PDB file of C-alpha atoms in Angstrom:
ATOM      1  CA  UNK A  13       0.000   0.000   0.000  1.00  0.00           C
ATOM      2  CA  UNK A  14       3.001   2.509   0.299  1.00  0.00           C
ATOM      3  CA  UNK A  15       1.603   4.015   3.759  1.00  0.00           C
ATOM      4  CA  UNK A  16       2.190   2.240   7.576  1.00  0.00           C
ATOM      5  CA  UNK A  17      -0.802   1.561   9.276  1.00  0.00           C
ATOM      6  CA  UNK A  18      -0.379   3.736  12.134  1.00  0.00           C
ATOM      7  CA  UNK A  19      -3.526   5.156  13.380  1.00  0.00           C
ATOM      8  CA  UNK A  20      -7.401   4.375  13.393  1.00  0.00           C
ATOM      9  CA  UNK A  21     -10.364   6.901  12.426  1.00  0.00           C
ATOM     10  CA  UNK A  22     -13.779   6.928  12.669  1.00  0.00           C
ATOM     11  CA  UNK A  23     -15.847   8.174   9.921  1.00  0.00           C
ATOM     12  CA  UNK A  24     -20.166   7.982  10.420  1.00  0.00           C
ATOM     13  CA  UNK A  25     -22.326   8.538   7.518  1.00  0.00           C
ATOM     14  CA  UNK A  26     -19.702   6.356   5.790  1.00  0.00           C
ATOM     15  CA  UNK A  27     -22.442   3.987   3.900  1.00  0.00           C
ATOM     16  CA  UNK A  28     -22.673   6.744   1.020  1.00  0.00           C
ATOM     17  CA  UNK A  29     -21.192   9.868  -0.870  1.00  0.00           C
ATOM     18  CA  UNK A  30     -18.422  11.391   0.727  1.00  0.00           C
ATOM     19  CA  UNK A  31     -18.049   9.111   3.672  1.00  0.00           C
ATOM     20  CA  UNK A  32     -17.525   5.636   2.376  1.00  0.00           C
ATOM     21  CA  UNK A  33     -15.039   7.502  -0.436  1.00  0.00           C
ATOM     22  CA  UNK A  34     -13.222   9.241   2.826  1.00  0.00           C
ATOM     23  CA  UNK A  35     -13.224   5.385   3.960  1.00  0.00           C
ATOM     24  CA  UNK A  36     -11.075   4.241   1.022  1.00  0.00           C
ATOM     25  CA  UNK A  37      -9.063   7.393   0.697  1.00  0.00           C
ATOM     26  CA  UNK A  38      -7.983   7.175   4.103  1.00  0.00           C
ATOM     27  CA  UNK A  39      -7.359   3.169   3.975  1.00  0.00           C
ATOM     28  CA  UNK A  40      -5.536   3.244   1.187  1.00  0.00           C
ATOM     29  CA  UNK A  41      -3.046   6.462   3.032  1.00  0.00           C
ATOM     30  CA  UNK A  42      -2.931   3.987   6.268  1.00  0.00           C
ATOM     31  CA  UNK A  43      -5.783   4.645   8.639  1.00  0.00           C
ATOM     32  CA  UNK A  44      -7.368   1.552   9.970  1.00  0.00           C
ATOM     33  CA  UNK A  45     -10.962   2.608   9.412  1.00  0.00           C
ATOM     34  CA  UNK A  46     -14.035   2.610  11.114  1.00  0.00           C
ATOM     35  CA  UNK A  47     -17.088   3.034   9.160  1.00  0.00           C
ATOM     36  CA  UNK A  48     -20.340   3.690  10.610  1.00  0.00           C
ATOM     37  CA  UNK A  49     -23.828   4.371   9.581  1.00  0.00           C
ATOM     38  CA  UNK A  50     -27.066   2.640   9.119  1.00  0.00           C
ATOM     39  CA  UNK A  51     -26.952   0.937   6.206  1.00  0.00           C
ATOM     40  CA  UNK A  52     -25.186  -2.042   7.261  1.00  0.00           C
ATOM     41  CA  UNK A  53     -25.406  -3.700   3.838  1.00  0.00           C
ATOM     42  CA  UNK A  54     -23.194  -1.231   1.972  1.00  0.00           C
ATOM     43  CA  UNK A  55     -21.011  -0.671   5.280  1.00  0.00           C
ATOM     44  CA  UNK A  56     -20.403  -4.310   4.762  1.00  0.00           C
ATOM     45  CA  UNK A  57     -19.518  -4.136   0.912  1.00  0.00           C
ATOM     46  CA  UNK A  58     -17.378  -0.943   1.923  1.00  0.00           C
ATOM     47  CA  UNK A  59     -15.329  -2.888   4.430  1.00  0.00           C
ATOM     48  CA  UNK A  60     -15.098  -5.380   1.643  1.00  0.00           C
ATOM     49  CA  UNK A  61     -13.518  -3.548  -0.797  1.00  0.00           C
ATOM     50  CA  UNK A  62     -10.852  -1.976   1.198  1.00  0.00           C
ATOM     51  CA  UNK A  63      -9.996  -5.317   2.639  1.00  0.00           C
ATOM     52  CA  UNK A  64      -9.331  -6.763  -0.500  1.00  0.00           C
ATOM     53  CA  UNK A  65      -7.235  -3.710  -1.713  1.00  0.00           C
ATOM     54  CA  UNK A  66      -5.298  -4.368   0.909  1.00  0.00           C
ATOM     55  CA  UNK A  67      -6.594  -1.743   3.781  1.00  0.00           C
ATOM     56  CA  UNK A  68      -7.456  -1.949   7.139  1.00  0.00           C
ATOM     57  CA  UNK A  69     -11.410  -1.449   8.229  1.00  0.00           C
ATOM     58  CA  UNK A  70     -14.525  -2.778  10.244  1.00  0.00           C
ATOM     59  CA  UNK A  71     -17.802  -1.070   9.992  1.00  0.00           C
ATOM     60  CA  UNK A  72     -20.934  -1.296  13.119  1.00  0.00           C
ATOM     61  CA  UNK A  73     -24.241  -0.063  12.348  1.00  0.00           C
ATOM     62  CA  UNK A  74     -24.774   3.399  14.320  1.00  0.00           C
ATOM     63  CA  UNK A  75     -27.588   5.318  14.210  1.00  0.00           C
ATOM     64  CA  UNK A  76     -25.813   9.457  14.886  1.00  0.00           C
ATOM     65  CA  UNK A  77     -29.658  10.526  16.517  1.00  0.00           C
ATOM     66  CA  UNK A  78     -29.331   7.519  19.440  1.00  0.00           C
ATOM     67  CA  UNK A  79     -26.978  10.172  21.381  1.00  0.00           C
ATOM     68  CA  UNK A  80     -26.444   7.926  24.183  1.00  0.00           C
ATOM     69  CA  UNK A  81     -26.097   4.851  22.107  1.00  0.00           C
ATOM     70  CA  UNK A  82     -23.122   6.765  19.936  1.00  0.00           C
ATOM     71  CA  UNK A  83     -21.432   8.130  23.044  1.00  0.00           C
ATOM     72  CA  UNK A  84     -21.044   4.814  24.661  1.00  0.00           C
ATOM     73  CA  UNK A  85     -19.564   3.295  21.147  1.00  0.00           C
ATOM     74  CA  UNK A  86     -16.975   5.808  20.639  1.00  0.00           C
ATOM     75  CA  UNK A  87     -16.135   5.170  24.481  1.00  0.00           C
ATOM     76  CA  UNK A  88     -15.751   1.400  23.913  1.00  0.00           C
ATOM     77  CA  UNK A  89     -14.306   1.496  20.584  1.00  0.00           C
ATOM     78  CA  UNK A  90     -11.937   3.973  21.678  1.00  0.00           C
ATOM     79  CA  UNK A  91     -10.693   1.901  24.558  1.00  0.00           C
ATOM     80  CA  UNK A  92     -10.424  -1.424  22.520  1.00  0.00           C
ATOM     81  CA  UNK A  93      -8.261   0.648  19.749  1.00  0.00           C
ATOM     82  CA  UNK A  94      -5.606   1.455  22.797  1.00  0.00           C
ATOM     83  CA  UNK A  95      -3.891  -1.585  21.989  1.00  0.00           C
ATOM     84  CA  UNK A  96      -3.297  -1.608  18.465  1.00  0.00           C
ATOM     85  CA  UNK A  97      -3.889   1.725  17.633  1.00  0.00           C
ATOM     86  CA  UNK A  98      -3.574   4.319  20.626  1.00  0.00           C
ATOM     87  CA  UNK A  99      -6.934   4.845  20.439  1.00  0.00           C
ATOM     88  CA  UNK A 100      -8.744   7.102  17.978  1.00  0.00           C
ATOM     89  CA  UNK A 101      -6.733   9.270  16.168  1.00  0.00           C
ATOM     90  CA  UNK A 102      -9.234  10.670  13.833  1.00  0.00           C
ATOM     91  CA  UNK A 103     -13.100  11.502  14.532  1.00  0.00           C
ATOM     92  CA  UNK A 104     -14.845  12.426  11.481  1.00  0.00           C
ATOM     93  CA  UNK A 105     -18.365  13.668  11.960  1.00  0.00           C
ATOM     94  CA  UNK A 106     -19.834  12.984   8.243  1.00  0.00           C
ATOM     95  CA  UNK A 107     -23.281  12.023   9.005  1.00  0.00           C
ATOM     96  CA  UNK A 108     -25.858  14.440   7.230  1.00  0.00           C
ATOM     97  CA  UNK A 109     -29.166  14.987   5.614  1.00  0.00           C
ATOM     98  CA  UNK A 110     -30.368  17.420   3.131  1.00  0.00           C
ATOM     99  CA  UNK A 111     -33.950  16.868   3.705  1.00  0.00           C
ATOM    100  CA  UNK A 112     -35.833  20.311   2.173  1.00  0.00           C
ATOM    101  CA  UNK A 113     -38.420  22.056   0.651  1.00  0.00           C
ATOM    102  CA  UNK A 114     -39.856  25.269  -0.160  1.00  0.00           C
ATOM    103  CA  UNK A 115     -40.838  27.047   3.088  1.00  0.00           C
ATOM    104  CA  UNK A 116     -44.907  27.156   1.676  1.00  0.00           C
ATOM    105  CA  UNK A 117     -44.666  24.021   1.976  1.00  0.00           C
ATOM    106  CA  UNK A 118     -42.004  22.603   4.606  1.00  0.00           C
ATOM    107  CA  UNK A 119     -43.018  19.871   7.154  1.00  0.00           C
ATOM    108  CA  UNK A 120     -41.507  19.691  11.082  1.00  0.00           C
ATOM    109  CA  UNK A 121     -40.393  16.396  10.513  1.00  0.00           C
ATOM    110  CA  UNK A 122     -37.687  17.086   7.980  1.00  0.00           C
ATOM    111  CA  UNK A 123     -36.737  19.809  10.303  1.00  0.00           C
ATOM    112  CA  UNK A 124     -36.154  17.775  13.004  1.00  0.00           C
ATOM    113  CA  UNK A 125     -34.657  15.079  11.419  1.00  0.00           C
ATOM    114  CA  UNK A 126     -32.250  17.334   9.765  1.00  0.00           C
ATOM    115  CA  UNK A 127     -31.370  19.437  13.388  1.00  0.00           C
ATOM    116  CA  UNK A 128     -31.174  15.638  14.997  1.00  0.00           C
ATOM    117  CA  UNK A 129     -28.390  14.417  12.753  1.00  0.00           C
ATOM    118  CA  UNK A 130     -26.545  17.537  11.270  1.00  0.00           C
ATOM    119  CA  UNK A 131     -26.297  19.431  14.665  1.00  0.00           C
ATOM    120  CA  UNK A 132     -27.036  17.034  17.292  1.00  0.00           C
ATOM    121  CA  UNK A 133     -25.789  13.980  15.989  1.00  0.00           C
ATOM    122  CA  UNK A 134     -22.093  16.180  14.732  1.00  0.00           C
ATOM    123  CA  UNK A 135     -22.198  17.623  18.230  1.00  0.00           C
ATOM    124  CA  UNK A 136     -22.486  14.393  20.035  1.00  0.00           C
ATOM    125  CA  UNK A 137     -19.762  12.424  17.707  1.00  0.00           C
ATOM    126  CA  UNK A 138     -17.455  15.436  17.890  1.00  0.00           C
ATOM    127  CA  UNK A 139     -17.855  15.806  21.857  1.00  0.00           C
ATOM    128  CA  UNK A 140     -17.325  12.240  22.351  1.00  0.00           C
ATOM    129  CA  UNK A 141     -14.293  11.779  20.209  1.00  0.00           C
ATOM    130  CA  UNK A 142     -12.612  15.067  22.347  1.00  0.00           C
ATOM    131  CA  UNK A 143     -13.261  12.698  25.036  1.00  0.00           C
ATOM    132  CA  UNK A 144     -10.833  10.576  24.047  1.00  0.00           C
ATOM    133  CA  UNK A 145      -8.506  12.288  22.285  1.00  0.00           C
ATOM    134  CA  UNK A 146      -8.378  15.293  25.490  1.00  0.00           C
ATOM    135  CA  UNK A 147      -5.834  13.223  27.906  1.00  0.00           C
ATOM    136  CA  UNK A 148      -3.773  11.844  25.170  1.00  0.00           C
ATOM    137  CA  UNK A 149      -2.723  15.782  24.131  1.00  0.00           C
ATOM    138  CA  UNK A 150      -3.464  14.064  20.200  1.00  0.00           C
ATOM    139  CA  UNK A 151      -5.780  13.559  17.606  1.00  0.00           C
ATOM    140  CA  UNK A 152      -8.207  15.074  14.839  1.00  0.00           C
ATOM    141  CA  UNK A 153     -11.772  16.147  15.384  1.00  0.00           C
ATOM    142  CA  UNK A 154     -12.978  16.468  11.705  1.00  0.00           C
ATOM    143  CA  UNK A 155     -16.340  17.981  10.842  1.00  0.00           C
ATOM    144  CA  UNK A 156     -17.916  18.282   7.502  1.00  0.00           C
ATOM    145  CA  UNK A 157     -20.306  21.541   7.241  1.00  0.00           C
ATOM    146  CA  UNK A 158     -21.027  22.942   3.618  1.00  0.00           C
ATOM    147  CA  UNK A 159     -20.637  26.029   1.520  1.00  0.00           C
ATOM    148  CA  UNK A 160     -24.291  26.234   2.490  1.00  0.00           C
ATOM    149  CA  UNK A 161     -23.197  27.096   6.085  1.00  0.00           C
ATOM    150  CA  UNK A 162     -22.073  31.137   4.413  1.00  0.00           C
ATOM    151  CA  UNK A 163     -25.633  31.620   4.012  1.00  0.00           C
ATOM    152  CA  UNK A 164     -29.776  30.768   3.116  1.00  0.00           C
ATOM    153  CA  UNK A 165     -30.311  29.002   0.305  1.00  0.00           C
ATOM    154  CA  UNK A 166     -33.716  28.988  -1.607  1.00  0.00           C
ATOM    155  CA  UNK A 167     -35.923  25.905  -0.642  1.00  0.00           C
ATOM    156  CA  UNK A 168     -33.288  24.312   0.874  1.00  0.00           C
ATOM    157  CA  UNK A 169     -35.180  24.061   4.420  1.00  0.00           C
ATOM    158  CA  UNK A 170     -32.977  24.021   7.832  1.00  0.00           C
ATOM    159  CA  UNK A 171     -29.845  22.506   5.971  1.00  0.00           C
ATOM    160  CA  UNK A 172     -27.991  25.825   5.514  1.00  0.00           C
ATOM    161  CA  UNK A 173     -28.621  26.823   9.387  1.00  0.00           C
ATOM    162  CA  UNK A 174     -27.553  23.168   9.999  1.00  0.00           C
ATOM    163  CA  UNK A 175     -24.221  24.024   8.601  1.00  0.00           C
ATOM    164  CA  UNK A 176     -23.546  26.992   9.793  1.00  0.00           C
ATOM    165  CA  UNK A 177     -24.224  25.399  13.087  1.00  0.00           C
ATOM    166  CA  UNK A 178     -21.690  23.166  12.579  1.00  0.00           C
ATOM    167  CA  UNK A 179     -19.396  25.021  11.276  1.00  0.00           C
ATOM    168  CA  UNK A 180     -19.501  28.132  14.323  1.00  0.00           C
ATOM    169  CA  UNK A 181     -18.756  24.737  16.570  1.00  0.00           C
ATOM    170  CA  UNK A 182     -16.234  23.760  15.349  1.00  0.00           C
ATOM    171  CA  UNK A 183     -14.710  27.550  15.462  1.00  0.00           C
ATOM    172  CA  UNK A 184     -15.823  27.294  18.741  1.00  0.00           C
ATOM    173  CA  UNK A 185     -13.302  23.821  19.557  1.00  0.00           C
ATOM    174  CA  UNK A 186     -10.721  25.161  17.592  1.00  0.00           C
ATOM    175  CA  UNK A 187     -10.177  28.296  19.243  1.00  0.00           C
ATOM    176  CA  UNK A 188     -10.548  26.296  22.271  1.00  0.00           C
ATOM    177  CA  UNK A 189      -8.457  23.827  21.511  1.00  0.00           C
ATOM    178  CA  UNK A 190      -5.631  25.890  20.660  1.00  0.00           C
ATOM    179  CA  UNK A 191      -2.307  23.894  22.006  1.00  0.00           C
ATOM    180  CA  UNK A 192      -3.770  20.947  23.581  1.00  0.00           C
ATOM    181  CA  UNK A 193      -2.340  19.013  20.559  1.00  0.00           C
ATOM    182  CA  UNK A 194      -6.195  18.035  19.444  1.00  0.00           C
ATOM    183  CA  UNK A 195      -6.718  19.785  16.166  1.00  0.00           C
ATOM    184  CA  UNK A 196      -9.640  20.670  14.605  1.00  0.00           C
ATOM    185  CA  UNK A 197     -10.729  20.975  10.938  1.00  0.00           C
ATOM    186  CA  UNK A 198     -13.651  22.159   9.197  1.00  0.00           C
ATOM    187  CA  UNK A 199     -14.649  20.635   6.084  1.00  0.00           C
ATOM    188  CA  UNK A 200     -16.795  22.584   3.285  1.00  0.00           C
ATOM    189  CA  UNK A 201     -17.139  21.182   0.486  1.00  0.00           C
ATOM    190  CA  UNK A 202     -19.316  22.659  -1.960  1.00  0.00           C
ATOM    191  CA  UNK A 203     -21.700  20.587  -4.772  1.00  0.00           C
ATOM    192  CA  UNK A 204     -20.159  17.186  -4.772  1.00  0.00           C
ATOM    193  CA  UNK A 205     -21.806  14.169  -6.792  1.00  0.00           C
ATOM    194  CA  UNK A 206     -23.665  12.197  -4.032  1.00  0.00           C
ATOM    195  CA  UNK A 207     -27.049  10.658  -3.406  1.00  0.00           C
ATOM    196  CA  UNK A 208     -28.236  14.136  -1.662  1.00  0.00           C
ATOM    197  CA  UNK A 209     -27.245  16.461  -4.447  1.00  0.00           C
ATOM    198  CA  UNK A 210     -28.347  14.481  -7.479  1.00  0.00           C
ATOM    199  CA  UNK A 211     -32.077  14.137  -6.041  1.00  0.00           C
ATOM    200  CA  UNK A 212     -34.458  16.830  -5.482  1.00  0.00           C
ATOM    201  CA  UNK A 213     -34.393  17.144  -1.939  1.00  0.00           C
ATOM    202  CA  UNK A 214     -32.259  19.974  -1.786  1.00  0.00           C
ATOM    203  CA  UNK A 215     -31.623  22.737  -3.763  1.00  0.00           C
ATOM    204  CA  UNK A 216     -28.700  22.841  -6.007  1.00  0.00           C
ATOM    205  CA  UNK A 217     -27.620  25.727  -8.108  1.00  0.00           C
ATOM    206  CA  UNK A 218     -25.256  23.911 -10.371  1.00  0.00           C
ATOM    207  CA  UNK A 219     -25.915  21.745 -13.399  1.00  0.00           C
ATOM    208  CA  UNK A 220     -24.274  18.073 -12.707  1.00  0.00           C
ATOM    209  CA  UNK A 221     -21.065  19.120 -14.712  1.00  0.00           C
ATOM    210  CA  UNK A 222     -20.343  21.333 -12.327  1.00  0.00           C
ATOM    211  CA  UNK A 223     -20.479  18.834  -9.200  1.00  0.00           C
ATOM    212  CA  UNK A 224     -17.247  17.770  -8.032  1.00  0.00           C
ATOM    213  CA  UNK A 225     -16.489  13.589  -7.945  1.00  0.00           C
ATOM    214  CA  UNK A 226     -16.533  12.224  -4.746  1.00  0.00           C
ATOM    215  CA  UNK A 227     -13.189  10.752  -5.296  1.00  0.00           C
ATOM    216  CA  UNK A 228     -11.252  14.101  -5.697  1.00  0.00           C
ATOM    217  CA  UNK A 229     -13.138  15.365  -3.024  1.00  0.00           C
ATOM    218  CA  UNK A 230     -12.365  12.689  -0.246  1.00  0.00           C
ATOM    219  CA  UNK A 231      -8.574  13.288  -1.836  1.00  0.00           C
ATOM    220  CA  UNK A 232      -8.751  16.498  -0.981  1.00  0.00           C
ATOM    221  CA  UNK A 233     -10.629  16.002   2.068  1.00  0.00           C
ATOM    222  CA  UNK A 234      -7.545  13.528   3.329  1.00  0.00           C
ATOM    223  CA  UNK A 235      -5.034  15.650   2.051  1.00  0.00           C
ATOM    224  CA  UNK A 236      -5.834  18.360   4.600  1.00  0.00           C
ATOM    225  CA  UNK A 237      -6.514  16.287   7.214  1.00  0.00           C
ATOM    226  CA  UNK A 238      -3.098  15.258   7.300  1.00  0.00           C
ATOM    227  CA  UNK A 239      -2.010  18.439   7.037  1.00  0.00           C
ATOM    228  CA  UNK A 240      -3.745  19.854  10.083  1.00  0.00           C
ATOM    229  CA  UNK A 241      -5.207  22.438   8.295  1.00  0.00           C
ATOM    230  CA  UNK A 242      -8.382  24.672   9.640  1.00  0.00           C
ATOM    231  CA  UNK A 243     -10.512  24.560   6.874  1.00  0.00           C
ATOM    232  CA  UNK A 244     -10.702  22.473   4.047  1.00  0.00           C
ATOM    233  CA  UNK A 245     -13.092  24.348   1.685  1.00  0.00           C
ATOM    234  CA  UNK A 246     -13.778  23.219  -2.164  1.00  0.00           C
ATOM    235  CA  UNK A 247     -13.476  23.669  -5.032  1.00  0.00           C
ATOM    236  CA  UNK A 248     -12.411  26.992  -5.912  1.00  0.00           C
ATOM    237  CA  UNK A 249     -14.687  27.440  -8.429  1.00  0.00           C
ATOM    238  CA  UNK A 250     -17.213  26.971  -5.745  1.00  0.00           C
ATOM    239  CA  UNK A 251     -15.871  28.160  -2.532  1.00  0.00           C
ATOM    240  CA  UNK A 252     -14.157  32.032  -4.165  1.00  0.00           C
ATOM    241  CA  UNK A 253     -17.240  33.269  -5.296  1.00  0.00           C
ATOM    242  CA  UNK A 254     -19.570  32.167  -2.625  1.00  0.00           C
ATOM    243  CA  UNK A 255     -16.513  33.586  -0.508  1.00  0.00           C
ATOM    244  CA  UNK A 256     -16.760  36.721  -1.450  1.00  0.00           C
ATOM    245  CA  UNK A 257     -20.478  37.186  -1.880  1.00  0.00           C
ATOM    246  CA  UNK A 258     -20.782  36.091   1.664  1.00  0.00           C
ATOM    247  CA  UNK A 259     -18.698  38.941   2.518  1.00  0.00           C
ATOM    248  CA  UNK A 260     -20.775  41.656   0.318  1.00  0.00           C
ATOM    249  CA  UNK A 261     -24.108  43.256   1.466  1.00  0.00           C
ATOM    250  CA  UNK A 262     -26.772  40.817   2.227  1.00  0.00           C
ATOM    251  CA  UNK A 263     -29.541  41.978  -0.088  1.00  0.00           C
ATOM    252  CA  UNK A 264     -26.788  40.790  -3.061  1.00  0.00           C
ATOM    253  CA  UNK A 265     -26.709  37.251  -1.367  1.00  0.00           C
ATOM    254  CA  UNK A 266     -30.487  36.864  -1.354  1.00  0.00           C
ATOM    255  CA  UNK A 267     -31.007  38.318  -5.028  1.00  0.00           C
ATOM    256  CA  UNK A 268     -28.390  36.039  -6.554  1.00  0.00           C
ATOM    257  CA  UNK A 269     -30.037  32.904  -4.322  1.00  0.00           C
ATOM    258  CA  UNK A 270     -33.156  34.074  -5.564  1.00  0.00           C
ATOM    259  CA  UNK A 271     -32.342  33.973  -8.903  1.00  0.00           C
ATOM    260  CA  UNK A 272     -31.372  30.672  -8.749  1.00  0.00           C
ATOM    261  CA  UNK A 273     -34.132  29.344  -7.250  1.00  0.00           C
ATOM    262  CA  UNK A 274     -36.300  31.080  -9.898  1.00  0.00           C
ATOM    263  CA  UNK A 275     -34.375  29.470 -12.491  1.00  0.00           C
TER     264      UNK A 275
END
């Protein structure tokens, strides 16, 4: 494989899209891998795969809304990775939803399924795995926000405030972090090709050409991760302009989101 085996991460959400490619990126670089999620079935084929490519991984079916349930498994799995491992090294909090709809005609219940896993279910994974990684001075606490997280986004429900939840906590742990050896990294990624944005259930201002492949993103995505950096935000084409609008007067935000959810 070119890369020692030298540390263990745990990725959730990892049955789909940018998780289970972050599984094989990251298995392939060396990480033993722990992939979670509820879809056991494709955890399963997942875990396959990298085996036979010659990585390292095990995947447990996890549910990120049972709070209590995924505390007590990144306890346990944490201590039974001392051995081999050192514990958990890496914590990625990947889990997500992009349940939405127009706001004439949005439900609770894909509200509150999107606050349970995106903000909740991140907050939880990412406050379990500083747990861990707290008395061993070491370790990565990896959350993946959005672009969306810089602002509202036509019919696109509670995902963008999600996000930006997300994203101000892990601010939060980073500044608070600061030289206690546990770093902390944001990930936004903008439009990448995945089971959420090539359905309907969110809104997506890009034709498909323009979505990123999930391969190059979980590249990227590792790339940073082993370079400790802050934020990992992509692709430029995305990330600059969004950037910057963010940063302009609000009513130019809203017109241009408007716009696209006209068109």
């Amino acid at each position: 494989m070119g890369h020692r085996r030298h540390r263990a991460g745990l990725i959730t959400g990892a049955s789909s899209g940018i998780g289970a490619a972050l599984g094989r990126e990251l298995a392939r670089r060396g990480t033993h891998v722990v992939l979670t999620a509820r879809r056991v079935e494709r955890l399963e084929q997942l875990c396959g795969e990298i085996q036979s490519a010659g990585g390292s991984a095990e995947f447990h079916e996890l549910d990120v809304r049972d709070v209590a349930g995924l505390r007590a498994f990144i306890a346990e799995l944490d201590e039974r990775l001392l051995e081999p491992y050192g514990g958990l090294d890496l914590v990625v909090a990947n889990a997500g939803v992009g349940l939405a709809d127009h706001a004439t005609r949005l439900q609770w219940g894909p509200i509150e399924t999107t606050l349970a896993v995106n903000v909740v279910g991140a907050f939880a994974t990412l406050h379990a795995g500083l747990e861990c990684m707290l008395p061993r001075g070491r370790g990565t606490l990896a959350g993946v926000s959005s672009l969306a997280s810089l602002g509202g986004m036509p019919s696109a429900g509670a995902y963008p405030a999600s996000k930006a939840a997300l994203a101000a906590y892990l601010e939060t742990l980073r500044m608070d972090l600061r030289g206690t050896g546990v770093r902390v990294t944001d990930v936004q990624p903008g439009f990448v090709v995945s089971e959420m944005t090539t359905g309907e259930r969110i809104a997506r201002p890009l034709p498909d050409w323009l979505l990123v492949p999930v391969e190059a993103a979980a590249e990227r995505i590792a790339h940073d991760l082993e370079h400790g950096r802050a934020i990992c935000s992509f692709p430029a084409t995305q990330n600059l302009p969004l950037r910057a609008l963010s940063k302009a007067p609000r009513f130019l935000w809203r017109a241009l989101m408007g716009r696209f959810g006209r068109a």
